[in-house]
Amino acid sequence: MGRDGILCCPGGCFARRPAASKPPHRPPLQHITFLQPSQPQLCLFNKSTHPIGHPPQSNDNVNLWMRSLRGLRRSLSHVFNQAQVRSLSCNNLRDGKCKFGRKCKFGHDPTTACALFLSRKHCPKGADCYFAHSGQPPSSSTQAPLPLQKTRVTPSTLDPDYEARFRKWTFLIPRNNHYSPNITTFFKIGWDLLASSDASGQQRLIKKLASEEGLNMIKALVEAVDDAQEDDEALSLFTGLVVPFLQILTHPNVASSLILEHPLDTIYNFLYGPGGRRGAIVFRFTARALSLAVLTSDNDTKRISALNPCVAALQRLIDLNQGAQLQQEFEPIVETMSACVEPDSIPSESRRCLDKIRLRLGLGSLIPSAAKAKPSPIGKAYFAISYDLPGELSANGPRHDNDHEDIDDIQILPTAEEINSTRLEYLPFNNNARTGHLTGLPALLDRQFRLLREDAIGGLRDAVRRETERLSKGSLAAVHSKNSNTERTYVHEDLRLQRWEVDRRKGIQLFVDFEQPRHIAQKGERARKDWWESSRRLQPTSLVCIVTSSGQTIFCLVCNPEPTAPVRRRHPPRNEHEAQAAAAEEEAAEAEFQRRKIEMPSLHKQNNRAAVMLTTVETTWQHVAWISHHLVKSRSLTRMSLVEFPGVLLPSFEHTLKALQSMSQSLDLPFTEYLAPEVLQEGIVEVAPPLYTQQRSFAFDLGPIAKGSPLKLSTNRPFDRTVFNSNTTLDGAQQSAVLHALTNGLALIQGPPGTGKSYTGVSIIKALLHNREAGNIGPIICVCYTNHALDQLLEHLVEDGIKQVVRIGGRSKSKLLKDINLRDLAQEIQLTRDEGQEKYQLYQQLNSSIDEIEGLLKGLNALGSEESLKSYLMQTWPSHHKQLFESVELEDGFELVTYEKDVVGRWLQGAISTATTDLPASALHQMPLTEMSATERQRVYSGWIEERANQLAMELDNALEPYTETRKELDKYYQEQQRRALSEAYIVGVTTSGLAKNLDVLRHLRSKVMVCEEAGEVLEAHTLTALLPSVEHAILIGDHQQLRPQVKDYHLCHDNPRGKHLALDISLFERLVSPAHDSKLPPMPFSRLKIQRRMHPSIAELIRRTLYVDLEDHATVGEYPAVDGMKDRLFWLTHNNREDGADPTQAQSDSKSNSFEVSMVSALASHLVRQGTYAAEDIAILTPYVRQLQNLRRSLGGMFEVIMSDRDIEALEEQETFKDARSAPPPSTVRKTTLADALRIATVDNFQGEEAKIIILSFVRSNAEGKCGFLKTSNRINVALSRARHGMYIIGDPQTASSVPMWAEIIGLLESQGHIGPTLSLCCPRHPEDPIEVSTPDEFAILSPEGGYTAPRRGQMSSQAGIYDA
């Protein structure tokens, strides 16, 4: 209601309400006032245009106006009610957590005023209330974070006239060339529409532009621009026509949308034109206009705003069309654009685009390299040795059909030829100049791909080769193997391929069965079920390989056998006929579903056969034809086995390898000048600041980490460290690390144990977030190697009040982060109307493809059946069909009548002659079937089956192509939902493997900052994939002197003399910090943290003396209390009890154990817990071997609950389940608990980043050869010795350990301090002068049965820990 009782229409007009038209029983609209526009416009009430102040004139229009008003009243009433409710704070959230989440109708925004405070002027929560009190900012809370806040808009909320304006825009497109288009108005209005619409409107506009009509408008634009135009006219045309057009194409929401990739590619390809002529015309005109703007205007802002879309569009045009690199017309265009604006005034996005364009065209980088080290005039001398290069470059020719020069041509999994090849694979050395065929970035990506692939599939390849040889030789017994050179395998014998299946959700599947393991074949069904479940064999997603005696190999994945339930109709039938058809269709689908449930494969139901459902990793027509030819019904005599690789997950390496292949084609890796320099350099490299910080006006505001002080950090101005030092909680080394990280584009921070790497990383992220808008950095990508480390990092950020955090990946154990998982957030992102319609159409196409595939699979399943063969012969070999299935009149007048059943079988067995001939297949087909010998009949029959299988397989391959494409298109809609959720995040947390898996989505985020924790433990290949093309600022935090990346094949490790030149386990962090591993790489500057806050000084001395000479102790660590019950806080208990022999239940296991140490560790742990001052979780037991971990768990399990990490549990289960076939693996008793009586046990490799008050280390190895095994490397020794805070006790053989130089130095240090010996001194807290000396496990029970002193003392009871006097 406006002033004077005037009703207002949303179109801008208003009219006095007629008295007779007052709706009865309707409350009047109140407090509604619309702004009155200054000119007539389209009225949304009556779809007409009329001046302001004049109501509709006709009665019909008045009636329409009133009906529209009633609808408006209801809509606005609902909106205002919702707004009023939303303005009230949610009581549930104030009291803890709201179970309704986003569906709650009350407000969850922390800026919302607290309802209790408003009504009572008092809130019991006080300053801790989540909501605001009288405008006070809400206090930070450590409760679970609110879900990602999303701003959803519709065209009506952004622009009420959107639909009308969109129609008006489309009307500008000429129909049938009746009039000349006004292209300037067309693209201007198009840009205004795009800028004011949401995702739905943007998609409609771009798709319209990619249609035939829209492409005609782009063609008209190309024809409108002309180099011969006057300067003023050219500038006007550029700003009014070309710039709006390019702004449409490069709008951030458009350029990053996965849904619009195809329409945009269509537009760019059309713009490029035949031979690049259209693109050259447009961008030559653009470059000229930009140069004119430089001469005629001093306004940098206008030039930059025009340059940004021009450069971005040109980069995508050249990326999509490789032929542009051969078109010389583009080189002067790029040079002209580069000269238009000074480099330090160009936004980082444009600088990066220009640099990529120049590199593509071979013009050199626009960005000046900060690597100021002088080229080395003389390289190191080396002797050239011939090396067997890959593919056609090899002097002996390719090794097999998967040996290629270009890694993009290499299949991830090995082919049959590769498996059977006897030549060694090509593996380039770290100094690629000696053994490689490439240089620079291509060489780096080539090397990382080949080494990572060899580590991933080398063991699989060798295991399959052994099984192929066994089958071809006819050996009876399969071998379950595990040794250091091959993958752990299980072999399931007598494999039979039963039939094809198709699932509407899971795709094509293969039903197979094999011989039940002999030791459970005679047991009951329940016992067989328990054995299969406890063995964890053939779990869904397990990688397996079908191996045959003929040398064929097909890799598959195990599927969940549960069939997908049929989907019900979404829309009711329109008539009776349609209803009957729908009922029949649903009945058939339900019957098929019930059949599949009944016939579902089972590993345990049959006593002689176990069945499983598989899906092929690569579905090629050759594989389909071969499998179909060898189905049971096809009478195949080929011997087959199913080889299983437990613990091998295809996604763990497949996504990373595919990412490296993609990067080798695009070559869009940032920081190439540091990671893969072309020229050998000397001296320290000076790293350039991040691109986004190089703008003149940019400076970091360090307020969040400087106690709110207005402290500015600029990359081109001096910085006052004294002010920073007096206003921060960071120590000096941490301050240097933060400044180093913010001012270097590629920053490296080394954090020795206990120096606060995580705390420093969180401080850096806080500073970056505070400046995210100034630098337009987008979401910060936080990458960690393990899920546990990622959870810890994100929990720190959430607890510090950081909002808009998203975690990618479903393996989080954190309750605090459960509501911010991307999988759940993406499902709440609503699709636009067009997206919903397109998705529905794609599902219809998918169903149609599945129906076609289902029909073809039925034919493949029935290849050997008589009906199938009869149909095939009738179409292909009619003469053979007549001889087999029709009556034939013989020469003597008799008629040969065929049998009705098993005609083919009787024909195969009815040959009189057994003679063989060498006639070719074409000649055999001309012979009468009755005159063929048995051998010839078998040859002809096999030819029929093979031809029929090939025919159907190729038809299936043709049907699979649209099916696969449709699935990819459907996946894009889910990926687009993920992208929209991530685009509103401030922090995106992901593991290295999760990043490679979600690379397509993350590449569309335009993130400029990547922070990688545990960088020293991450394979270089994983780090390279984390460097997204948009990244301008990478911060790697780690410690290369702690654990290195885990590698399966020891032959690829740096510590192996044979693998030193391969060194796959050298991380990118270590290669940059310690470039001795790569002679081509100059040393990079890095910052090292120096003050440790974890270990007592006596414990820290062990790593300070050997590794970190400048490591300092914080004052607090010297104040740690002594270890109760022990005389010394640091001691090595020596012994010479030999390690155990090989486990007879393990097949060639390389894990070790020591029974004496198991007993001694158990006794010592029990003694410490009985002191009563330690929760058992304050004590951690470490060992380098899984087998020792297994024995410790069994020994301690009777006394304590045992806490183990997920990675240790997986390793332990793998160790336990890989038993000899005669012994079934026992059910796992590993339990995770948070009880106070829980003990933590772990392997050294899985305890990095953890700590405990007391550490007990079981050394395990004790042998005459002095072999230390895993603990011979300084990295593992470092981790083992740096976990303890208050006390550490080592139990081991010093004679074996002293063969390693680092252990020898540590033993010497302990000897000088008297902290090593054959007896361990226990101590009663009340009688420290009388220690108890123990050297065996039994002495704990005799001398200290309850953890205390047994000698007579005054009084009856001693300490609260249960120490008794005699």
JSON list of C-alpha atoms in Angstrom, two decimals, residues 51-172:
[
{"chain": "A", "resi": 51, "resn": "PRO", "atom": "CA", "xyz": [2.32, 5.45, -18.04]},
{"chain": "A", "resi": 52, "resn": "ILE", "atom": "CA", "xyz": [2.83, 5.78, -14.33]},
{"chain": "A", "resi": 53, "resn": "GLY", "atom": "CA", "xyz": [-0.28, 6.83, -12.41]},
{"chain": "A", "resi": 54, "resn": "HIS", "atom": "CA", "xyz": [-2.76, 5.53, -14.98]},
{"chain": "A", "resi": 55, "resn": "PRO", "atom": "CA", "xyz": [-4.57, 2.29, -14.18]},
{"chain": "A", "resi": 56, "resn": "PRO", "atom": "CA", "xyz": [-5.67, -0.21, -16.83]},
{"chain": "A", "resi": 57, "resn": "GLN", "atom": "CA", "xyz": [-8.58, 1.25, -18.74]},
{"chain": "A", "resi": 58, "resn": "SER", "atom": "CA", "xyz": [-10.69, -1.77, -19.71]},
{"chain": "A", "resi": 59, "resn": "ASN", "atom": "CA", "xyz": [-12.69, -3.96, -17.35]},
{"chain": "A", "resi": 60, "resn": "ASP", "atom": "CA", "xyz": [-10.92, -7.05, -18.61]},
{"chain": "A", "resi": 61, "resn": "ASN", "atom": "CA", "xyz": [-7.61, -5.54, -17.66]},
{"chain": "A", "resi": 62, "resn": "VAL", "atom": "CA", "xyz": [-8.99, -4.54, -14.26]},
{"chain": "A", "resi": 63, "resn": "ASN", "atom": "CA", "xyz": [-10.13, -8.12, -13.61]},
{"chain": "A", "resi": 64, "resn": "LEU", "atom": "CA", "xyz": [-6.76, -9.42, -14.65]},
{"chain": "A", "resi": 65, "resn": "TRP", "atom": "CA", "xyz": [-5.12, -6.83, -12.46]},
{"chain": "A", "resi": 66, "resn": "MET", "atom": "CA", "xyz": [-7.21, -7.97, -9.44]},
{"chain": "A", "resi": 67, "resn": "ARG", "atom": "CA", "xyz": [-6.48, -11.66, -9.97]},
{"chain": "A", "resi": 68, "resn": "SER", "atom": "CA", "xyz": [-2.79, -10.92, -10.23]},
{"chain": "A", "resi": 69, "resn": "LEU", "atom": "CA", "xyz": [-3.03, -8.81, -7.08]},
{"chain": "A", "resi": 70, "resn": "ARG", "atom": "CA", "xyz": [-4.48, -11.71, -5.10]},
{"chain": "A", "resi": 71, "resn": "GLY", "atom": "CA", "xyz": [-1.63, -13.97, -6.21]},
{"chain": "A", "resi": 72, "resn": "LEU", "atom": "CA", "xyz": [0.84, -11.23, -5.32]},
{"chain": "A", "resi": 73, "resn": "ARG", "atom": "CA", "xyz": [-0.78, -10.85, -1.87]},
{"chain": "A", "resi": 74, "resn": "ARG", "atom": "CA", "xyz": [-0.33, -14.57, -1.14]},
{"chain": "A", "resi": 75, "resn": "SER", "atom": "CA", "xyz": [3.25, -14.62, -2.39]},
{"chain": "A", "resi": 76, "resn": "LEU", "atom": "CA", "xyz": [4.31, -11.51, -0.50]},
{"chain": "A", "resi": 77, "resn": "SER", "atom": "CA", "xyz": [2.54, -12.67, 2.64]},
{"chain": "A", "resi": 78, "resn": "HIS", "atom": "CA", "xyz": [4.51, -15.92, 2.55]},
{"chain": "A", "resi": 79, "resn": "VAL", "atom": "CA", "xyz": [7.77, -14.11, 1.84]},
{"chain": "A", "resi": 80, "resn": "PHE", "atom": "CA", "xyz": [7.25, -11.59, 4.66]},
{"chain": "A", "resi": 81, "resn": "ASN", "atom": "CA", "xyz": [6.23, -14.29, 7.13]},
{"chain": "A", "resi": 82, "resn": "GLN", "atom": "CA", "xyz": [9.35, -16.23, 6.24]},
{"chain": "A", "resi": 83, "resn": "ALA", "atom": "CA", "xyz": [11.44, -13.10, 6.59]},
{"chain": "A", "resi": 84, "resn": "GLN", "atom": "CA", "xyz": [9.97, -12.37, 10.01]},
{"chain": "A", "resi": 85, "resn": "VAL", "atom": "CA", "xyz": [10.62, -15.91, 11.19]},
{"chain": "A", "resi": 86, "resn": "ARG", "atom": "CA", "xyz": [14.12, -15.87, 9.77]},
{"chain": "A", "resi": 87, "resn": "SER", "atom": "CA", "xyz": [14.82, -12.70, 11.71]},
{"chain": "A", "resi": 88, "resn": "LEU", "atom": "CA", "xyz": [14.34, -14.66, 14.95]},
{"chain": "A", "resi": 89, "resn": "SER", "atom": "CA", "xyz": [17.27, -16.60, 16.34]},
{"chain": "A", "resi": 90, "resn": "CYS", "atom": "CA", "xyz": [17.04, -20.39, 16.65]},
{"chain": "A", "resi": 91, "resn": "ASN", "atom": "CA", "xyz": [16.81, -21.46, 20.30]},
{"chain": "A", "resi": 92, "resn": "ASN", "atom": "CA", "xyz": [18.09, -24.95, 19.52]},
{"chain": "A", "resi": 93, "resn": "LEU", "atom": "CA", "xyz": [21.25, -23.60, 17.92]},
{"chain": "A", "resi": 94, "resn": "ARG", "atom": "CA", "xyz": [21.81, -21.22, 20.84]},
{"chain": "A", "resi": 95, "resn": "ASP", "atom": "CA", "xyz": [21.59, -24.16, 23.25]},
{"chain": "A", "resi": 96, "resn": "GLY", "atom": "CA", "xyz": [23.93, -26.38, 21.30]},
{"chain": "A", "resi": 97, "resn": "LYS", "atom": "CA", "xyz": [22.93, -27.72, 17.90]},
{"chain": "A", "resi": 98, "resn": "CYS", "atom": "CA", "xyz": [19.83, -27.55, 15.72]},
{"chain": "A", "resi": 99, "resn": "LYS", "atom": "CA", "xyz": [18.75, -30.93, 14.37]},
{"chain": "A", "resi": 100, "resn": "PHE", "atom": "CA", "xyz": [16.87, -29.29, 11.50]},
{"chain": "A", "resi": 101, "resn": "GLY", "atom": "CA", "xyz": [20.03, -27.80, 9.98]},
{"chain": "A", "resi": 102, "resn": "ARG", "atom": "CA", "xyz": [19.34, -25.79, 6.84]},
{"chain": "A", "resi": 103, "resn": "LYS", "atom": "CA", "xyz": [15.67, -26.76, 6.93]},
{"chain": "A", "resi": 104, "resn": "CYS", "atom": "CA", "xyz": [15.14, -24.85, 10.15]},
{"chain": "A", "resi": 105, "resn": "LYS", "atom": "CA", "xyz": [12.74, -21.93, 9.66]},
{"chain": "A", "resi": 106, "resn": "PHE", "atom": "CA", "xyz": [14.53, -19.81, 12.27]},
{"chain": "A", "resi": 107, "resn": "GLY", "atom": "CA", "xyz": [17.71, -17.86, 11.74]},
{"chain": "A", "resi": 108, "resn": "HIS", "atom": "CA", "xyz": [21.16, -19.50, 11.95]},
{"chain": "A", "resi": 109, "resn": "ASP", "atom": "CA", "xyz": [23.20, -16.43, 11.04]},
{"chain": "A", "resi": 110, "resn": "PRO", "atom": "CA", "xyz": [25.49, -15.43, 13.96]},
{"chain": "A", "resi": 111, "resn": "THR", "atom": "CA", "xyz": [24.73, -11.78, 13.22]},
{"chain": "A", "resi": 112, "resn": "THR", "atom": "CA", "xyz": [21.04, -12.41, 14.04]},
{"chain": "A", "resi": 113, "resn": "ALA", "atom": "CA", "xyz": [19.91, -10.74, 17.25]},
{"chain": "A", "resi": 114, "resn": "CYS", "atom": "CA", "xyz": [19.38, -13.17, 20.14]},
{"chain": "A", "resi": 115, "resn": "ALA", "atom": "CA", "xyz": [15.61, -13.59, 20.73]},
{"chain": "A", "resi": 116, "resn": "LEU", "atom": "CA", "xyz": [16.02, -14.00, 24.50]},
{"chain": "A", "resi": 117, "resn": "PHE", "atom": "CA", "xyz": [18.15, -10.88, 24.76]},
{"chain": "A", "resi": 118, "resn": "LEU", "atom": "CA", "xyz": [15.62, -8.84, 22.79]},
{"chain": "A", "resi": 119, "resn": "SER", "atom": "CA", "xyz": [12.63, -10.02, 24.82]},
{"chain": "A", "resi": 120, "resn": "ARG", "atom": "CA", "xyz": [14.17, -10.20, 28.32]},
{"chain": "A", "resi": 121, "resn": "LYS", "atom": "CA", "xyz": [17.19, -7.90, 27.96]},
{"chain": "A", "resi": 122, "resn": "HIS", "atom": "CA", "xyz": [19.14, -10.84, 29.35]},
{"chain": "A", "resi": 123, "resn": "CYS", "atom": "CA", "xyz": [20.51, -14.09, 27.96]},
{"chain": "A", "resi": 124, "resn": "PRO", "atom": "CA", "xyz": [21.81, -16.88, 30.24]},
{"chain": "A", "resi": 125, "resn": "LYS", "atom": "CA", "xyz": [24.57, -17.64, 27.74]},
{"chain": "A", "resi": 126, "resn": "GLY", "atom": "CA", "xyz": [26.07, -14.19, 28.21]},
{"chain": "A", "resi": 127, "resn": "ALA", "atom": "CA", "xyz": [29.16, -13.57, 26.11]},
{"chain": "A", "resi": 128, "resn": "ASP", "atom": "CA", "xyz": [29.19, -17.22, 25.03]},
{"chain": "A", "resi": 129, "resn": "CYS", "atom": "CA", "xyz": [25.90, -16.90, 23.17]},
{"chain": "A", "resi": 130, "resn": "TYR", "atom": "CA", "xyz": [26.17, -17.77, 19.50]},
{"chain": "A", "resi": 131, "resn": "PHE", "atom": "CA", "xyz": [23.92, -14.86, 18.48]},
{"chain": "A", "resi": 132, "resn": "ALA", "atom": "CA", "xyz": [24.48, -11.13, 18.79]},
{"chain": "A", "resi": 133, "resn": "HIS", "atom": "CA", "xyz": [23.49, -9.09, 21.89]},
{"chain": "A", "resi": 134, "resn": "SER", "atom": "CA", "xyz": [22.66, -5.46, 21.09]},
{"chain": "A", "resi": 135, "resn": "GLY", "atom": "CA", "xyz": [24.89, -5.41, 18.10]},
{"chain": "A", "resi": 136, "resn": "GLN", "atom": "CA", "xyz": [27.78, -7.13, 19.86]},
{"chain": "A", "resi": 137, "resn": "PRO", "atom": "CA", "xyz": [29.72, -9.48, 17.58]},
{"chain": "A", "resi": 138, "resn": "PRO", "atom": "CA", "xyz": [29.15, -13.14, 18.35]},
{"chain": "A", "resi": 139, "resn": "SER", "atom": "CA", "xyz": [31.82, -14.90, 20.32]},
{"chain": "A", "resi": 140, "resn": "SER", "atom": "CA", "xyz": [33.90, -17.62, 18.71]},
{"chain": "A", "resi": 141, "resn": "SER", "atom": "CA", "xyz": [32.78, -21.10, 19.49]},
{"chain": "A", "resi": 142, "resn": "THR", "atom": "CA", "xyz": [34.33, -24.50, 19.26]},
{"chain": "A", "resi": 143, "resn": "GLN", "atom": "CA", "xyz": [31.04, -26.19, 18.52]},
{"chain": "A", "resi": 144, "resn": "ALA", "atom": "CA", "xyz": [30.45, -27.90, 15.20]},
{"chain": "A", "resi": 145, "resn": "PRO", "atom": "CA", "xyz": [30.69, -25.38, 12.35]},
{"chain": "A", "resi": 146, "resn": "LEU", "atom": "CA", "xyz": [27.63, -24.19, 10.58]},
{"chain": "A", "resi": 147, "resn": "PRO", "atom": "CA", "xyz": [27.16, -25.69, 7.15]},
{"chain": "A", "resi": 148, "resn": "LEU", "atom": "CA", "xyz": [28.44, -23.78, 4.18]},
{"chain": "A", "resi": 149, "resn": "GLN", "atom": "CA", "xyz": [26.43, -20.58, 3.79]},
{"chain": "A", "resi": 150, "resn": "LYS", "atom": "CA", "xyz": [25.10, -20.41, 0.24]},
{"chain": "A", "resi": 151, "resn": "THR", "atom": "CA", "xyz": [23.62, -17.40, -1.50]},
{"chain": "A", "resi": 152, "resn": "ARG", "atom": "CA", "xyz": [21.02, -18.64, -3.94]},
{"chain": "A", "resi": 153, "resn": "VAL", "atom": "CA", "xyz": [19.36, -16.21, -6.28]},
{"chain": "A", "resi": 154, "resn": "THR", "atom": "CA", "xyz": [16.82, -16.51, -9.04]},
{"chain": "A", "resi": 155, "resn": "PRO", "atom": "CA", "xyz": [16.35, -14.26, -12.06]},
{"chain": "A", "resi": 156, "resn": "SER", "atom": "CA", "xyz": [13.39, -12.64, -10.38]},
{"chain": "A", "resi": 157, "resn": "THR", "atom": "CA", "xyz": [15.37, -11.69, -7.29]},
{"chain": "A", "resi": 158, "resn": "LEU", "atom": "CA", "xyz": [18.19, -10.23, -9.33]},
{"chain": "A", "resi": 159, "resn": "ASP", "atom": "CA", "xyz": [16.13, -8.64, -12.06]},
{"chain": "A", "resi": 160, "resn": "PRO", "atom": "CA", "xyz": [12.31, -8.76, -11.96]},
{"chain": "A", "resi": 161, "resn": "ASP", "atom": "CA", "xyz": [12.15, -8.07, -15.71]},
{"chain": "A", "resi": 162, "resn": "TYR", "atom": "CA", "xyz": [14.61, -10.81, -16.64]},
{"chain": "A", "resi": 163, "resn": "GLU", "atom": "CA", "xyz": [12.19, -12.91, -18.71]},
{"chain": "A", "resi": 164, "resn": "ALA", "atom": "CA", "xyz": [10.95, -9.93, -20.68]},
{"chain": "A", "resi": 165, "resn": "ARG", "atom": "CA", "xyz": [14.49, -8.66, -21.27]},
{"chain": "A", "resi": 166, "resn": "PHE", "atom": "CA", "xyz": [15.65, -12.11, -22.36]},
{"chain": "A", "resi": 167, "resn": "ARG", "atom": "CA", "xyz": [12.85, -12.33, -24.91]},
{"chain": "A", "resi": 168, "resn": "LYS", "atom": "CA", "xyz": [13.64, -8.83, -26.10]},
{"chain": "A", "resi": 169, "resn": "TRP", "atom": "CA", "xyz": [17.27, -9.86, -26.51]},
{"chain": "A", "resi": 170, "resn": "THR", "atom": "CA", "xyz": [16.40, -12.94, -28.55]},
{"chain": "A", "resi": 171, "resn": "PHE", "atom": "CA", "xyz": [14.10, -10.83, -30.76]},
{"chain": "A", "resi": 172, "resn": "LEU", "atom": "CA", "xyz": [17.20, -8.90, -31.86]}
]
